């Protein structure tokens, strides 16, 4: 079946602009995660959704970052007033339930000029 | 806050077994060990996971020590396509704790 998909695959933006990153999880997966991966680094947890609610937002780096999930499916990660340090690959993953194997999408590479 | 320690890099000859070690000395009794790999510019790919017992699937074997403080991922016959960064992860409930991984290079 279809895996996790993310769009766009690449995004170049200017400092100060807002960006939206989209994630389509595997159909039927109730849990969804966002991670950030800076160049040459491991994955950094951002937020976890169970259904449409986000019981854990502890990884969001600042109030410029927000995320929502609608219909228990698609999720959008929004970064407002982007900064150069926001440049990274943003990865989305989903799992059938919360404590379970996570399946990752290909990521969105964000470059802030 | 990584809960695992891995060597930063390893080489392995093509066709030989690749043994990737991982230390997770602070792991608790109900926390799983997962292994993923990431090939350049792709999302992490699930390999295998375990709690206490050794596990094997079509990709790899996972050997967990009896005290659960360390584990080893074994790729039985490494190919050039196995060149990737391998992450050993401790899962605490829904939370995956990624370290910096081991960069495995399979040499022809």
PDB file of C-alpha atoms in Angstrom:
ATOM      1  CA  UNK A   1       0.000   0.000   0.000  1.00  0.00           C
ATOM      2  CA  UNK A   2       0.940   3.658  -0.123  1.00  0.00           C
ATOM      3  CA  UNK A   3       3.459   4.882   2.378  1.00  0.00           C
ATOM      4  CA  UNK A   4       3.748   8.228   4.119  1.00  0.00           C
ATOM      5  CA  UNK A   5       3.910  11.101   1.659  1.00  0.00           C
ATOM      6  CA  UNK A   6       5.111  14.637   2.198  1.00  0.00           C
ATOM      7  CA  UNK A   7       4.913  17.781   0.143  1.00  0.00           C
ATOM      8  CA  UNK A   8       6.645  19.728  -1.103  1.00  0.00           C
ATOM      9  CA  UNK A   9       9.825  17.676  -1.386  1.00  0.00           C
ATOM     10  CA  UNK A  10      11.881  20.863  -1.476  1.00  0.00           C
ATOM     11  CA  UNK A  11      11.043  24.382  -0.327  1.00  0.00           C
ATOM     12  CA  UNK A  12      13.236  27.447  -0.658  1.00  0.00           C
ATOM     13  CA  UNK A  13      11.987  30.553   1.098  1.00  0.00           C
ATOM     14  CA  UNK A  14      13.223  33.936   2.194  1.00  0.00           C
ATOM     15  CA  UNK A  15      13.859  34.815   5.794  1.00  0.00           C
ATOM     16  CA  UNK A  16      10.715  36.138   7.442  1.00  0.00           C
ATOM     17  CA  UNK A  17       8.243  34.299   5.212  1.00  0.00           C
ATOM     18  CA  UNK A  18       5.786  31.687   6.486  1.00  0.00           C
ATOM     19  CA  UNK A  19       5.873  28.110   5.180  1.00  0.00           C
ATOM     20  CA  UNK A  20       3.485  25.167   5.359  1.00  0.00           C
ATOM     21  CA  UNK A  21       4.639  21.578   5.123  1.00  0.00           C
ATOM     22  CA  UNK A  22       2.161  18.777   4.506  1.00  0.00           C
ATOM     23  CA  UNK A  23       2.122  15.138   5.594  1.00  0.00           C
ATOM     24  CA  UNK A  24      -0.218  12.370   4.431  1.00  0.00           C
ATOM     25  CA  UNK A  25       0.118   9.384   6.763  1.00  0.00           C
ATOM     26  CA  UNK A  26      -0.499   5.749   5.936  1.00  0.00           C
ATOM     27  CA  UNK A  27      -4.234   5.126   5.740  1.00  0.00           C
ATOM     28  CA  UNK A  28      -5.618   3.909   9.064  1.00  0.00           C
ATOM     29  CA  UNK A  29      -2.668   5.072  11.130  1.00  0.00           C
ATOM     30  CA  UNK A  30      -3.911   6.974  14.154  1.00  0.00           C
ATOM     31  CA  UNK A  31      -0.596   8.383  15.330  1.00  0.00           C
ATOM     32  CA  UNK A  32       1.495  10.967  13.472  1.00  0.00           C
ATOM     33  CA  UNK A  33       4.859  12.524  14.304  1.00  0.00           C
ATOM     34  CA  UNK A  34       6.975  15.392  13.036  1.00  0.00           C
ATOM     35  CA  UNK A  35      10.769  15.445  13.303  1.00  0.00           C
ATOM     36  CA  UNK A  36      13.483  17.842  12.235  1.00  0.00           C
ATOM     37  CA  UNK A  37      16.864  16.754  10.938  1.00  0.00           C
ATOM     38  CA  UNK A  38      19.614  19.296  10.579  1.00  0.00           C
ATOM     39  CA  UNK A  39      22.510  18.560   8.222  1.00  0.00           C
ATOM     40  CA  UNK A  40      24.627  15.700   9.521  1.00  0.00           C
ATOM     41  CA  UNK A  41      22.539  15.306  12.667  1.00  0.00           C
ATOM     42  CA  UNK A  42      20.116  12.757  14.053  1.00  0.00           C
ATOM     43  CA  UNK A  43      16.360  13.264  14.207  1.00  0.00           C
ATOM     44  CA  UNK A  44      14.886  15.774  16.616  1.00  0.00           C
ATOM     45  CA  UNK A  45      11.319  15.125  17.822  1.00  0.00           C
ATOM     46  CA  UNK A  46       8.903  18.027  17.306  1.00  0.00           C
ATOM     47  CA  UNK A  47       5.309  16.902  17.956  1.00  0.00           C
ATOM     48  CA  UNK A  48       3.090  13.832  18.285  1.00  0.00           C
ATOM     49  CA  UNK A  49      -0.565  13.524  17.290  1.00  0.00           C
ATOM     50  CA  UNK A  50      -2.970  10.842  18.426  1.00  0.00           C
ATOM     51  CA  UNK A  51      -5.985  11.317  16.209  1.00  0.00           C
ATOM     52  CA  UNK A  52      -6.477  15.052  15.853  1.00  0.00           C
ATOM     53  CA  UNK A  53      -5.096  15.971  19.249  1.00  0.00           C
ATOM     54  CA  UNK A  54      -1.484  16.666  20.123  1.00  0.00           C
ATOM     55  CA  UNK A  55      -0.751  15.302  23.598  1.00  0.00           C
ATOM     56  CA  UNK A  56       2.924  16.161  23.233  1.00  0.00           C
ATOM     57  CA  UNK A  57       4.124  19.420  21.685  1.00  0.00           C
ATOM     58  CA  UNK A  58       7.249  19.527  23.801  1.00  0.00           C
ATOM     59  CA  UNK A  59       9.672  19.398  20.886  1.00  0.00           C
ATOM     60  CA  UNK A  60       8.417  22.485  19.068  1.00  0.00           C
ATOM     61  CA  UNK A  61      11.441  24.838  19.166  1.00  0.00           C
ATOM     62  CA  UNK A  62       9.512  28.122  19.482  1.00  0.00           C
ATOM     63  CA  UNK A  63       6.065  29.657  19.166  1.00  0.00           C
ATOM     64  CA  UNK A  64       6.802  30.252  15.479  1.00  0.00           C
ATOM     65  CA  UNK A  65       6.189  26.533  14.980  1.00  0.00           C
ATOM     66  CA  UNK A  66       2.691  25.074  15.001  1.00  0.00           C
ATOM     67  CA  UNK A  67       1.017  21.966  13.658  1.00  0.00           C
ATOM     68  CA  UNK A  68      -2.461  20.687  13.157  1.00  0.00           C
ATOM     69  CA  UNK A  69      -4.098  17.503  12.041  1.00  0.00           C
ATOM     70  CA  UNK A  70      -7.559  17.265  10.584  1.00  0.00           C
ATOM     71  CA  UNK A  71      -9.880  14.312  10.054  1.00  0.00           C
ATOM     72  CA  UNK A  72      -7.389  12.064  11.785  1.00  0.00           C
ATOM     73  CA  UNK A  73      -5.352  12.084   8.616  1.00  0.00           C
ATOM     74  CA  UNK A  74      -3.445  14.921   6.935  1.00  0.00           C
ATOM     75  CA  UNK A  75      -1.181  17.108   9.055  1.00  0.00           C
ATOM     76  CA  UNK A  76       0.332  20.500   8.368  1.00  0.00           C
ATOM     77  CA  UNK A  77       3.427  21.903  10.053  1.00  0.00           C
ATOM     78  CA  UNK A  78       3.565  25.690   9.842  1.00  0.00           C
ATOM     79  CA  UNK A  79       6.655  27.780  10.474  1.00  0.00           C
ATOM     80  CA  UNK A  80       6.028  31.509  10.770  1.00  0.00           C
ATOM     81  CA  UNK A  81       8.614  34.213  10.155  1.00  0.00           C
ATOM     82  CA  UNK A  82      11.222  31.662   9.076  1.00  0.00           C
ATOM     83  CA  UNK A  83      14.820  32.060  10.188  1.00  0.00           C
ATOM     84  CA  UNK A  84      17.973  30.647   8.634  1.00  0.00           C
ATOM     85  CA  UNK A  85      18.365  28.216  11.535  1.00  0.00           C
ATOM     86  CA  UNK A  86      15.043  26.634  10.476  1.00  0.00           C
ATOM     87  CA  UNK A  87      16.805  25.187   7.418  1.00  0.00           C
ATOM     88  CA  UNK A  88      16.600  21.410   7.761  1.00  0.00           C
ATOM     89  CA  UNK A  89      14.794  18.330   6.510  1.00  0.00           C
ATOM     90  CA  UNK A  90      11.383  17.980   8.137  1.00  0.00           C
ATOM     91  CA  UNK A  91      10.278  14.368   8.417  1.00  0.00           C
ATOM     92  CA  UNK A  92       6.843  13.003   9.133  1.00  0.00           C
ATOM     93  CA  UNK A  93       6.101   9.505  10.403  1.00  0.00           C
ATOM     94  CA  UNK A  94       2.947   7.580  11.226  1.00  0.00           C
ATOM     95  CA  UNK A  95       2.128   4.488  13.224  1.00  0.00           C
ATOM     96  CA  UNK A  96      -0.957   2.355  13.669  1.00  0.00           C
ATOM     97  CA  UNK A  97      -1.198   3.406  17.292  1.00  0.00           C
ATOM     98  CA  UNK A  98       1.014   5.575  19.483  1.00  0.00           C
ATOM     99  CA  UNK A  99       3.428   3.097  20.967  1.00  0.00           C
ATOM    100  CA  UNK A 100       4.224   1.228  17.754  1.00  0.00           C
ATOM    101  CA  UNK A 101       6.614   1.040  14.820  1.00  0.00           C
ATOM    102  CA  UNK A 102       6.863   4.354  12.995  1.00  0.00           C
ATOM    103  CA  UNK A 103       6.998   4.589   9.202  1.00  0.00           C
ATOM    104  CA  UNK A 104       8.668   7.642   7.763  1.00  0.00           C
ATOM    105  CA  UNK A 105       7.997   9.784   4.742  1.00  0.00           C
ATOM    106  CA  UNK A 106      10.733  11.063   2.430  1.00  0.00           C
ATOM    107  CA  UNK A 107      10.887  14.460   4.111  1.00  0.00           C
ATOM    108  CA  UNK A 108      10.687  18.077   3.034  1.00  0.00           C
ATOM    109  CA  UNK A 109      14.000  19.897   2.621  1.00  0.00           C
ATOM    110  CA  UNK A 110      13.521  23.480   3.767  1.00  0.00           C
ATOM    111  CA  UNK A 111      16.089  26.114   2.870  1.00  0.00           C
ATOM    112  CA  UNK A 112      15.723  29.594   4.319  1.00  0.00           C
ATOM    113  CA  UNK A 113      17.811  32.193   2.502  1.00  0.00           C
TER     114      UNK A 113
ATOM    115  CA  UNK B   1      18.394  13.414  24.847  1.00  0.00           C
ATOM    116  CA  UNK B   2      19.723  10.300  23.126  1.00  0.00           C
ATOM    117  CA  UNK B   3      19.510   7.120  25.157  1.00  0.00           C
ATOM    118  CA  UNK B   4      21.879   5.164  22.912  1.00  0.00           C
ATOM    119  CA  UNK B   5      25.559   5.245  22.041  1.00  0.00           C
ATOM    120  CA  UNK B   6      26.901   3.994  18.714  1.00  0.00           C
ATOM    121  CA  UNK B   7      30.274   4.184  16.979  1.00  0.00           C
ATOM    122  CA  UNK B   8      30.203   7.002  14.423  1.00  0.00           C
ATOM    123  CA  UNK B   9      31.393   4.899  11.497  1.00  0.00           C
ATOM    124  CA  UNK B  10      32.203   1.362  10.374  1.00  0.00           C
ATOM    125  CA  UNK B  11      33.334  -0.415   7.224  1.00  0.00           C
ATOM    126  CA  UNK B  12      32.315  -3.866   6.067  1.00  0.00           C
ATOM    127  CA  UNK B  13      33.400  -5.949   3.084  1.00  0.00           C
ATOM    128  CA  UNK B  14      30.690  -6.827   0.594  1.00  0.00           C
ATOM    129  CA  UNK B  15      29.259 -10.276   1.253  1.00  0.00           C
ATOM    130  CA  UNK B  16      30.457 -10.367   4.842  1.00  0.00           C
ATOM    131  CA  UNK B  17      28.304  -9.948   7.941  1.00  0.00           C
ATOM    132  CA  UNK B  18      28.023  -6.416   9.289  1.00  0.00           C
ATOM    133  CA  UNK B  19      27.767  -6.266  13.087  1.00  0.00           C
ATOM    134  CA  UNK B  20      26.651  -2.886  14.391  1.00  0.00           C
ATOM    135  CA  UNK B  21      26.873  -2.407  18.171  1.00  0.00           C
ATOM    136  CA  UNK B  22      24.747  -0.171  20.370  1.00  0.00           C
ATOM    137  CA  UNK B  23      24.872   0.669  24.066  1.00  0.00           C
ATOM    138  CA  UNK B  24      21.674   1.553  25.908  1.00  0.00           C
ATOM    139  CA  UNK B  25      22.733   1.144  29.516  1.00  0.00           C
ATOM    140  CA  UNK B  26      19.853   3.192  30.980  1.00  0.00           C
ATOM    141  CA  UNK B  27      17.071   1.280  29.236  1.00  0.00           C
ATOM    142  CA  UNK B  28      14.054   0.341  31.364  1.00  0.00           C
ATOM    143  CA  UNK B  29      12.244  -2.970  31.385  1.00  0.00           C
ATOM    144  CA  UNK B  30       9.377  -2.004  29.086  1.00  0.00           C
ATOM    145  CA  UNK B  31      11.361   0.054  26.578  1.00  0.00           C
ATOM    146  CA  UNK B  32      11.921  -1.402  23.140  1.00  0.00           C
ATOM    147  CA  UNK B  33      15.073  -1.249  21.041  1.00  0.00           C
ATOM    148  CA  UNK B  34      14.496  -0.296  17.406  1.00  0.00           C
ATOM    149  CA  UNK B  35      16.850  -0.112  14.459  1.00  0.00           C
ATOM    150  CA  UNK B  36      16.302   2.098  11.438  1.00  0.00           C
ATOM    151  CA  UNK B  37      18.574   3.056   8.599  1.00  0.00           C
ATOM    152  CA  UNK B  38      18.728   6.156   6.475  1.00  0.00           C
ATOM    153  CA  UNK B  39      20.113   6.164   2.991  1.00  0.00           C
ATOM    154  CA  UNK B  40      21.193   9.578   1.767  1.00  0.00           C
ATOM    155  CA  UNK B  41      18.301  12.000   1.219  1.00  0.00           C
ATOM    156  CA  UNK B  42      15.632   9.465   2.152  1.00  0.00           C
ATOM    157  CA  UNK B  43      13.452   9.040   5.221  1.00  0.00           C
ATOM    158  CA  UNK B  44      14.521   6.481   7.829  1.00  0.00           C
ATOM    159  CA  UNK B  45      13.598   2.897   6.971  1.00  0.00           C
ATOM    160  CA  UNK B  46      12.458   0.454   9.652  1.00  0.00           C
ATOM    161  CA  UNK B  47      14.681  -2.616  10.047  1.00  0.00           C
ATOM    162  CA  UNK B  48      13.817  -4.527  13.199  1.00  0.00           C
ATOM    163  CA  UNK B  49      12.908  -4.145  16.856  1.00  0.00           C
ATOM    164  CA  UNK B  50      12.926  -6.169  20.057  1.00  0.00           C
ATOM    165  CA  UNK B  51      12.322  -6.084  23.789  1.00  0.00           C
ATOM    166  CA  UNK B  52      14.196  -8.961  25.427  1.00  0.00           C
ATOM    167  CA  UNK B  53      14.542 -11.815  22.993  1.00  0.00           C
ATOM    168  CA  UNK B  54      16.697 -11.987  19.905  1.00  0.00           C
ATOM    169  CA  UNK B  55      14.778 -11.253  16.729  1.00  0.00           C
ATOM    170  CA  UNK B  56      15.278 -12.089  13.064  1.00  0.00           C
ATOM    171  CA  UNK B  57      13.505 -10.983   9.923  1.00  0.00           C
ATOM    172  CA  UNK B  58      14.269 -10.930   6.225  1.00  0.00           C
ATOM    173  CA  UNK B  59      16.545  -7.922   6.589  1.00  0.00           C
ATOM    174  CA  UNK B  60      18.545  -8.515   9.741  1.00  0.00           C
ATOM    175  CA  UNK B  61      18.982 -10.089  13.151  1.00  0.00           C
ATOM    176  CA  UNK B  62      18.901  -8.285  16.481  1.00  0.00           C
ATOM    177  CA  UNK B  63      20.852  -9.670  19.406  1.00  0.00           C
ATOM    178  CA  UNK B  64      20.015  -8.139  22.803  1.00  0.00           C
ATOM    179  CA  UNK B  65      22.200  -8.951  25.805  1.00  0.00           C
ATOM    180  CA  UNK B  66      20.576 -10.593  28.791  1.00  0.00           C
ATOM    181  CA  UNK B  67      20.927  -7.443  30.908  1.00  0.00           C
ATOM    182  CA  UNK B  68      19.494  -5.430  27.962  1.00  0.00           C
ATOM    183  CA  UNK B  69      22.216  -2.815  28.258  1.00  0.00           C
ATOM    184  CA  UNK B  70      23.462  -3.369  24.734  1.00  0.00           C
ATOM    185  CA  UNK B  71      22.467  -4.862  21.423  1.00  0.00           C
ATOM    186  CA  UNK B  72      23.913  -5.736  18.039  1.00  0.00           C
ATOM    187  CA  UNK B  73      22.305  -5.452  14.634  1.00  0.00           C
ATOM    188  CA  UNK B  74      23.551  -8.075  12.211  1.00  0.00           C
ATOM    189  CA  UNK B  75      23.247  -7.769   8.447  1.00  0.00           C
ATOM    190  CA  UNK B  76      24.191 -11.314   7.425  1.00  0.00           C
ATOM    191  CA  UNK B  77      25.504 -10.654   3.907  1.00  0.00           C
ATOM    192  CA  UNK B  78      26.156  -6.958   3.387  1.00  0.00           C
ATOM    193  CA  UNK B  79      25.688  -5.512  -0.090  1.00  0.00           C
ATOM    194  CA  UNK B  80      26.647  -2.122  -1.489  1.00  0.00           C
ATOM    195  CA  UNK B  81      23.009  -1.040  -1.085  1.00  0.00           C
ATOM    196  CA  UNK B  82      23.352  -1.478   2.673  1.00  0.00           C
ATOM    197  CA  UNK B  83      25.617   1.583   2.824  1.00  0.00           C
ATOM    198  CA  UNK B  84      23.646   3.948   5.070  1.00  0.00           C
ATOM    199  CA  UNK B  85      23.461   5.543   8.505  1.00  0.00           C
ATOM    200  CA  UNK B  86      22.080   3.047  11.028  1.00  0.00           C
ATOM    201  CA  UNK B  87      20.206   4.346  14.051  1.00  0.00           C
ATOM    202  CA  UNK B  88      19.742   2.408  17.253  1.00  0.00           C
ATOM    203  CA  UNK B  89      16.727   3.835  19.057  1.00  0.00           C
ATOM    204  CA  UNK B  90      15.077   3.328  22.414  1.00  0.00           C
ATOM    205  CA  UNK B  91      11.314   3.700  22.262  1.00  0.00           C
ATOM    206  CA  UNK B  92       9.727   5.074  25.414  1.00  0.00           C
ATOM    207  CA  UNK B  93       5.969   4.716  24.920  1.00  0.00           C
ATOM    208  CA  UNK B  94       5.405   6.655  21.657  1.00  0.00           C
ATOM    209  CA  UNK B  95       8.653   8.617  21.824  1.00  0.00           C
ATOM    210  CA  UNK B  96      11.624   7.531  19.690  1.00  0.00           C
ATOM    211  CA  UNK B  97      14.992   8.737  20.969  1.00  0.00           C
ATOM    212  CA  UNK B  98      17.396   8.984  18.037  1.00  0.00           C
ATOM    213  CA  UNK B  99      21.141   9.223  18.533  1.00  0.00           C
ATOM    214  CA  UNK B 100      23.614  10.249  15.859  1.00  0.00           C
ATOM    215  CA  UNK B 101      23.864   6.754  14.357  1.00  0.00           C
ATOM    216  CA  UNK B 102      26.616   4.689  12.736  1.00  0.00           C
ATOM    217  CA  UNK B 103      27.605   5.417   9.160  1.00  0.00           C
ATOM    218  CA  UNK B 104      28.171   1.998   7.590  1.00  0.00           C
ATOM    219  CA  UNK B 105      30.159   1.803   4.375  1.00  0.00           C
ATOM    220  CA  UNK B 106      30.097  -1.483   2.486  1.00  0.00           C
ATOM    221  CA  UNK B 107      33.273  -1.870   0.484  1.00  0.00           C
ATOM    222  CA  UNK B 108      33.395  -3.851  -2.784  1.00  0.00           C
TER     223      UNK B 108
END
